[in-house]
Coordinates of C-alpha atoms in Angstrom, one line a residue:
M1 CA -7.2 13.8 18.1
A2 CA -10.3 12.1 17.7
Q3 CA -10.6 9.4 19.6
A4 CA -12.8 6.2 18.2
K5 CA -15.1 4.5 20.6
K6 CA -14.7 1.0 21.6
K7 CA -16.4 -1.4 19.2
S8 CA -15.2 -4.1 16.7
T9 CA -16.6 -5.3 13.0
A10 CA -15.6 -9.0 12.1
K11 CA -16.6 -11.9 10.0
S12 CA -16.8 -15.8 11.9
K13 CA -13.3 -16.7 11.7
K14 CA -11.9 -20.6 13.0
G15 CA -8.6 -20.9 15.1
G16 CA -7.5 -18.2 17.1
S17 CA -5.4 -18.6 20.4
Q18 CA -5.6 -19.9 23.3
G19 CA -7.1 -17.2 25.3
N20 CA -7.3 -19.2 28.7
Q21 CA -3.4 -19.7 29.0
P22 CA -1.5 -18.3 31.8
L23 CA 0.2 -14.9 30.5
T24 CA 3.6 -15.2 31.1
I25 CA 5.6 -12.8 28.6
L26 CA 5.7 -9.8 26.5
I27 CA 4.2 -9.5 22.7
I28 CA 4.0 -7.8 19.2
L29 CA 2.2 -4.8 17.3
T30 CA 3.2 -1.6 14.7
V31 CA 0.4 0.4 12.6
V32 CA -1.1 1.0 10.9
G33 CA -1.4 0.4 6.8
G34 CA -3.4 -1.4 4.7
G35 CA -2.2 -4.8 5.3
I36 CA 0.5 -7.7 5.1
F37 CA 2.0 -8.5 2.2
G38 CA 3.5 -11.6 0.4
L39 CA 5.7 -11.5 -2.4
K40 CA 5.1 -13.4 -5.9
Y41 CA 6.9 -13.6 -8.9
V42 CA 5.2 -11.6 -12.3
S43 CA 6.2 -11.7 -15.1
D44 CA 5.9 -7.9 -16.8
T45 CA 6.2 -9.7 -20.4
A46 CA 6.0 -12.8 -22.2
D47 CA 8.6 -14.9 -23.6
F48 CA 12.5 -14.8 -21.9
E49 CA 12.3 -11.2 -20.8
P50 CA 13.3 -10.7 -16.9
I51 CA 10.7 -12.0 -13.9
T52 CA 9.9 -8.7 -11.8
F53 CA 8.7 -9.2 -7.8
Q54 CA 5.6 -8.2 -6.9
W55 CA 4.4 -7.6 -3.5
E56 CA 0.4 -8.4 -2.6
T57 CA -1.6 -8.3 0.7
S58 CA -1.9 -11.4 2.8
D59 CA -5.7 -11.5 2.3
S60 CA -5.3 -11.3 -1.4
Y61 CA -2.4 -13.8 -1.4
F62 CA -4.3 -16.1 1.2
K63 CA -7.3 -15.6 -1.1
N64 CA -5.9 -16.7 -4.1
E65 CA -4.4 -19.6 -2.1
E66 CA -7.9 -20.8 -1.5
N67 CA -10.0 -20.2 -4.5
N68 CA -6.7 -21.0 -6.8
K69 CA -7.5 -17.9 -8.8
P70 CA -6.4 -14.3 -8.7
V71 CA -8.6 -11.7 -7.0
A72 CA -7.3 -8.2 -6.2
T73 CA -8.4 -6.4 -3.0
S74 CA -7.1 -2.9 -4.1
P75 CA -7.7 -0.9 -7.1
K76 CA -3.6 0.0 -7.4
A77 CA -3.0 -4.0 -7.0
T78 CA -1.6 -5.5 -9.9
S79 CA -4.0 -9.3 -10.7
P80 CA -1.8 -11.7 -11.7
E81 CA -2.7 -14.7 -13.9
S82 CA -1.3 -17.6 -11.3
I83 CA 0.1 -17.6 -7.9
P84 CA 3.9 -19.2 -8.3
K85 CA 5.4 -21.2 -5.3
T86 CA 7.4 -19.4 -3.2
P87 CA 11.1 -19.2 -3.8
S88 CA 13.4 -21.1 -1.7
T89 CA 15.6 -18.3 -1.3
P90 CA 13.3 -15.4 -0.9
P91 CA 14.9 -12.2 -2.1
P92 CA 15.5 -9.3 0.6
I93 CA 13.3 -6.8 0.6
S94 CA 14.7 -3.8 -1.9
N95 CA 16.2 -0.5 0.4
P96 CA 17.8 2.4 -1.2
T97 CA 21.5 2.0 -1.1
N98 CA 23.0 6.0 -1.6
E99 CA 22.2 9.3 -0.9
E100 CA 20.5 10.3 -3.5
R101 CA 17.4 8.6 -1.6
M102 CA 17.6 11.4 1.1
I103 CA 15.8 14.0 -1.6
E104 CA 13.7 12.8 -3.9
T105 CA 11.2 15.3 -5.4
V106 CA 8.4 13.7 -7.9
E107 CA 7.0 17.3 -7.8
T108 CA 8.3 20.5 -6.9
N109 CA 7.6 22.0 -3.5
E110 CA 5.8 24.3 -5.4
D111 CA 3.3 22.0 -6.5
L112 CA 2.4 20.4 -2.7
P113 CA -1.1 21.3 -2.1
T114 CA -2.8 22.6 0.1
Y115 CA -6.0 22.6 1.6
T116 CA -8.9 25.3 3.3
N117 CA -9.8 25.2 7.0
D118 CA -12.8 23.4 5.8
D119 CA -10.8 20.4 4.5
Q120 CA -8.5 20.7 8.1
Y121 CA -11.8 20.6 10.2
Y122 CA -12.6 17.3 8.3
F123 CA -9.2 15.6 8.1
S124 CA -9.0 16.3 11.9
K125 CA -12.5 14.8 13.0
S126 CA -12.8 12.0 10.9
F127 CA -9.6 9.8 11.8
D128 CA -10.7 7.2 10.2
F129 CA -9.4 8.6 6.5
A130 CA -6.2 7.7 7.4
W131 CA -7.0 4.1 7.6
P132 CA -5.8 2.0 4.7
K133 CA -8.0 0.5 2.2
Y134 CA -10.3 -2.9 3.7
D135 CA -12.7 -5.0 2.5
Q136 CA -16.5 -5.2 3.4
G137 CA -15.7 -8.1 6.2
D138 CA -12.4 -8.1 7.6
Q139 CA -11.7 -8.0 10.8
I140 CA -11.4 -4.1 12.0
I141 CA -10.8 -3.4 15.7
E142 CA -11.0 0.0 17.0
H143 CA -9.8 0.9 20.5
E144 CA -9.8 3.8 22.3
Y145 CA -6.6 5.0 21.0
Y146 CA -5.6 3.2 18.0
T147 CA -7.6 1.6 15.4
L148 CA -5.9 -2.4 13.7
K149 CA -7.0 -4.5 11.1
Y150 CA -6.5 -8.1 12.5
N151 CA -5.8 -10.4 9.9
E152 CA -6.8 -14.4 11.5
K153 CA -4.2 -16.7 9.6
T154 CA -0.9 -14.8 10.4
E155 CA -2.2 -13.9 14.3
Q156 CA -0.8 -10.3 14.0
A157 CA -2.2 -6.9 12.6
D158 CA -2.3 -6.2 9.1
W159 CA -1.8 -2.5 10.1
V160 CA -2.4 -0.3 12.8
A161 CA -3.4 3.3 12.8
Y162 CA -3.4 6.1 15.2
S163 CA -2.6 9.9 15.5
L164 CA 0.0 11.1 17.7
T165 CA 0.6 14.7 19.0
A166 CA 3.2 17.0 20.4
D167 CA 0.7 17.7 23.4
H168 CA 0.9 13.6 24.0
L169 CA 4.3 13.5 23.8
K170 CA 4.6 16.6 26.3
N171 CA 2.3 14.9 29.1
A172 CA 4.2 11.9 28.7
K173 CA 3.7 10.5 32.9
F174 CA 3.2 7.0 32.6
K175 CA 5.7 4.2 32.9
R176 CA 4.7 0.6 30.7
K177 CA 4.0 -2.2 33.0
D178 CA 4.6 -4.8 30.4
D179 CA 0.8 -6.0 30.4
F180 CA 0.9 -8.2 27.6
R181 CA -2.0 -10.3 26.8
A182 CA -4.5 -11.6 24.4
D183 CA -6.7 -9.2 22.8
P184 CA -10.5 -9.4 24.3
A185 CA -12.0 -7.4 21.1
V186 CA -10.7 -9.9 18.6
Q187 CA -13.8 -12.1 18.0
S188 CA -11.5 -14.7 16.2
K189 CA -9.4 -15.0 19.0
S190 CA -5.5 -13.2 19.0
A191 CA -2.2 -14.8 19.6
H192 CA -0.7 -15.2 23.2
P193 CA 2.0 -14.2 25.1
N194 CA 3.0 -17.9 24.9
D195 CA 3.2 -17.8 21.4
Y196 CA 6.5 -15.7 21.8
K197 CA 8.0 -17.6 24.5
G198 CA 11.4 -19.3 23.5
S199 CA 11.1 -18.2 20.0
G200 CA 14.0 -16.0 19.3
Y201 CA 11.6 -13.0 18.7
D202 CA 10.6 -9.8 20.4
R203 CA 7.0 -9.1 20.8
G204 CA 7.6 -6.3 18.5
H205 CA 5.3 -3.3 19.1
L206 CA 3.7 -1.9 15.9
A207 CA 1.8 0.9 17.7
P208 CA 5.0 1.7 19.8
A209 CA 3.9 2.0 23.8
A210 CA 6.1 5.2 24.0
D211 CA 3.8 7.0 21.8
F212 CA 1.1 7.0 24.2
T213 CA 3.0 7.3 27.8
W214 CA 0.6 10.2 28.5
D215 CA -2.6 8.1 29.2
E216 CA -3.0 5.2 31.1
Q217 CA -5.6 2.9 29.4
A218 CA -3.9 4.1 26.0
L219 CA -0.6 2.7 27.3
S220 CA -1.9 -0.5 28.6
E221 CA -3.9 -1.1 25.2
T222 CA -0.7 -0.9 23.2
F223 CA -0.3 -4.6 24.9
F224 CA -2.4 -6.1 24.1
M225 CA -1.2 -9.3 21.4
S226 CA -3.1 -7.9 18.4
N227 CA -0.5 -5.1 18.6
M228 CA 2.3 -7.3 18.4
S229 CA 4.3 -9.0 15.5
P230 CA 7.3 -11.3 16.0
Q231 CA 10.5 -9.0 15.4
A232 CA 14.5 -9.8 15.3
P233 CA 15.8 -8.5 18.6
G234 CA 18.5 -6.7 16.9
F235 CA 16.0 -5.1 14.4
N236 CA 13.0 -4.3 17.2
R237 CA 16.4 -2.3 19.5
G238 CA 18.0 -1.1 16.5
I239 CA 16.8 0.6 13.6
W240 CA 13.4 0.0 14.0
K241 CA 13.5 2.0 17.8
K242 CA 15.5 4.7 15.7
L243 CA 12.5 5.3 13.3
E244 CA 9.6 5.0 16.4
E245 CA 12.1 7.8 18.1
K246 CA 12.0 9.9 14.7
V247 CA 8.6 9.8 14.4
R248 CA 7.8 11.2 17.9
D249 CA 10.4 14.1 16.7
W250 CA 8.6 14.8 13.7
A251 CA 5.2 15.2 15.7
M252 CA 7.2 17.4 18.0
D253 CA 7.9 19.3 15.1
N254 CA 4.8 19.1 13.0
N255 CA 2.2 19.3 16.4
Q256 CA 0.5 16.0 14.8
V257 CA 1.0 13.3 12.6
F258 CA -0.8 9.9 11.2
V259 CA 1.1 6.8 11.6
V260 CA 0.1 3.8 9.6
T261 CA 2.3 0.7 10.6
G262 CA 2.2 -3.2 9.5
P263 CA 4.1 -6.2 8.6
I264 CA 5.5 -7.3 5.4
Y265 CA 5.7 -11.1 4.2
T266 CA 8.2 -12.7 1.2
H267 CA 6.6 -15.9 2.4
Y268 CA 4.6 -17.3 5.2
N269 CA 6.7 -20.8 5.9
Q270 CA 8.3 -19.3 9.4
K271 CA 5.6 -19.4 12.3
I272 CA 6.0 -19.7 16.3
G273 CA 3.8 -20.9 19.0
S274 CA 0.5 -22.9 19.3
N275 CA -1.0 -20.3 17.5
K276 CA 1.3 -20.3 14.3
V277 CA 2.4 -16.5 14.3
V278 CA 3.8 -15.7 11.3
I279 CA 7.2 -14.4 11.3
P280 CA 7.3 -11.2 8.8
Q281 CA 10.1 -10.4 6.4
G282 CA 10.0 -6.8 7.4
Y283 CA 7.7 -3.7 7.8
Y284 CA 6.3 -0.2 6.5
K285 CA 5.5 2.4 8.4
V286 CA 3.6 5.3 6.9
I287 CA 3.8 9.0 8.2
L288 CA 1.1 12.1 7.2
E289 CA 1.6 15.3 8.4
L290 CA -0.7 18.1 8.5
D291 CA -0.2 21.2 9.7
G292 CA -1.5 24.3 8.9
D293 CA -1.5 24.3 5.0
E294 CA 1.1 22.2 5.1
V295 CA 0.3 18.6 3.9
K296 CA 3.3 15.8 3.3
A297 CA 3.6 12.3 3.7
I298 CA 6.9 9.6 3.5
A299 CA 6.9 6.1 3.7
F300 CA 9.4 3.0 5.0
A301 CA 10.2 -0.4 3.9
L302 CA 12.6 -2.0 6.4
S303 CA 13.6 -5.7 6.3
N304 CA 13.4 -7.8 9.9
E305 CA 16.8 -7.5 10.4
K306 CA 19.6 -5.9 12.4
S307 CA 20.9 -2.7 10.2
N308 CA 23.4 -0.3 10.5
M309 CA 22.3 1.6 7.6
E310 CA 20.6 5.4 7.8
L311 CA 16.8 5.9 8.2
Y312 CA 16.8 8.2 5.1
E313 CA 18.4 4.7 3.3
F314 CA 14.9 3.3 4.0
A315 CA 12.3 6.2 3.1
K316 CA 10.4 6.3 -0.4
S317 CA 7.2 8.2 -1.3
V318 CA 3.6 6.3 -0.2
D319 CA 3.4 5.5 -4.2
E320 CA 5.7 3.4 -4.3
L321 CA 5.5 1.5 -1.4
E322 CA 1.6 1.1 -3.3
R323 CA 3.2 -0.3 -6.4
E324 CA 4.8 -2.5 -4.3
T325 CA 2.9 -3.9 -1.8
G326 CA -0.3 -3.3 -3.4
M327 CA -2.4 -1.6 -0.9
D328 CA -3.7 1.6 -0.8
F329 CA -3.4 3.7 2.0
F330 CA -5.4 7.0 2.5
P331 CA -8.2 6.4 0.2
A332 CA -11.1 8.3 2.1
M333 CA -8.7 11.4 1.0
P334 CA -10.0 13.4 -2.5
D335 CA -8.1 11.8 -5.1
D336 CA -6.2 14.6 -6.0
L337 CA -4.8 15.8 -2.7
E338 CA -4.2 12.0 -2.5
N339 CA -2.4 11.6 -5.2
K340 CA -0.1 15.0 -4.6
I341 CA 0.8 13.8 -1.2
E342 CA 1.7 10.0 -2.1
S343 CA 3.4 11.0 -5.1
Y344 CA 6.4 13.2 -3.4
Y345 CA 8.7 13.0 -0.5
N346 CA 11.7 14.4 0.5
Y347 CA 13.1 13.1 3.6
S348 CA 15.0 16.6 4.4
D349 CA 11.5 18.6 4.7
W350 CA 11.3 16.6 7.6

């Protein structure tokens, strides 16, 4: 894995957490992807046609709110004519509900892309190819072992991205110390552990601590509050934990995977703590695998609530997740390769 040097590029933002408060409890996180989302009503046709739901990134939502006009942050996002009011009862995040979701082949296996050794070298040496699309001036924080895009208005990451290898998992030897703390690399100041105290929500990792137990510094970095998000206990300790474990299994089976994780919103009304950390209504995770001459990707979107459903019922193609969120994953990839891996997924391949 290419290790990114510590640095941050950010525009000045007001507000932030109270970094001088005592550190008393745990915090949240998870990875990697292009942004947080807001749900909006968008009418596809005029007159009396049904209204459909469309996601957008939180950055786009807040820019629209401030400028009173639509601002597209991704070439794949559809620019609505106006920003409707948040529905009083937001609709649930749509998830597959039948076993047909277990195996979806938009393209045949024979159509899956291959790449040369030169391409493989490029992928392995240029980790930023796995980052979602972001705008100039966005607050990109590159820690030693993972990268995130911090959103001051939601006080958490829009996405967290990192590489996970079989060698790392085989060399696991350090135990978590739960050293939750504010992230000093966030120029506008990150959320604080106290924001979660008494809230009823877990400090949920976006980049899981269990993925980084092979290095003491790597493990410690996962406890920055910039890597935390308010997760319902039944979700964080249930279906979300199962997905994290499944990703580790896939890394062991495929030698290396790239992971992008982030929150999903249908509204921004619920907040916790003095820094007003927004509670997401769901989370997404995108997994990209490069092994030999095989390239594949799969995406998941889950509601922030306890669930007894099977993981495959939440699976979808990256293209489908992009259409729902307005995000653009893997924009640095060659277009033909990106289009192929994003349009196809087969859960049984993993």
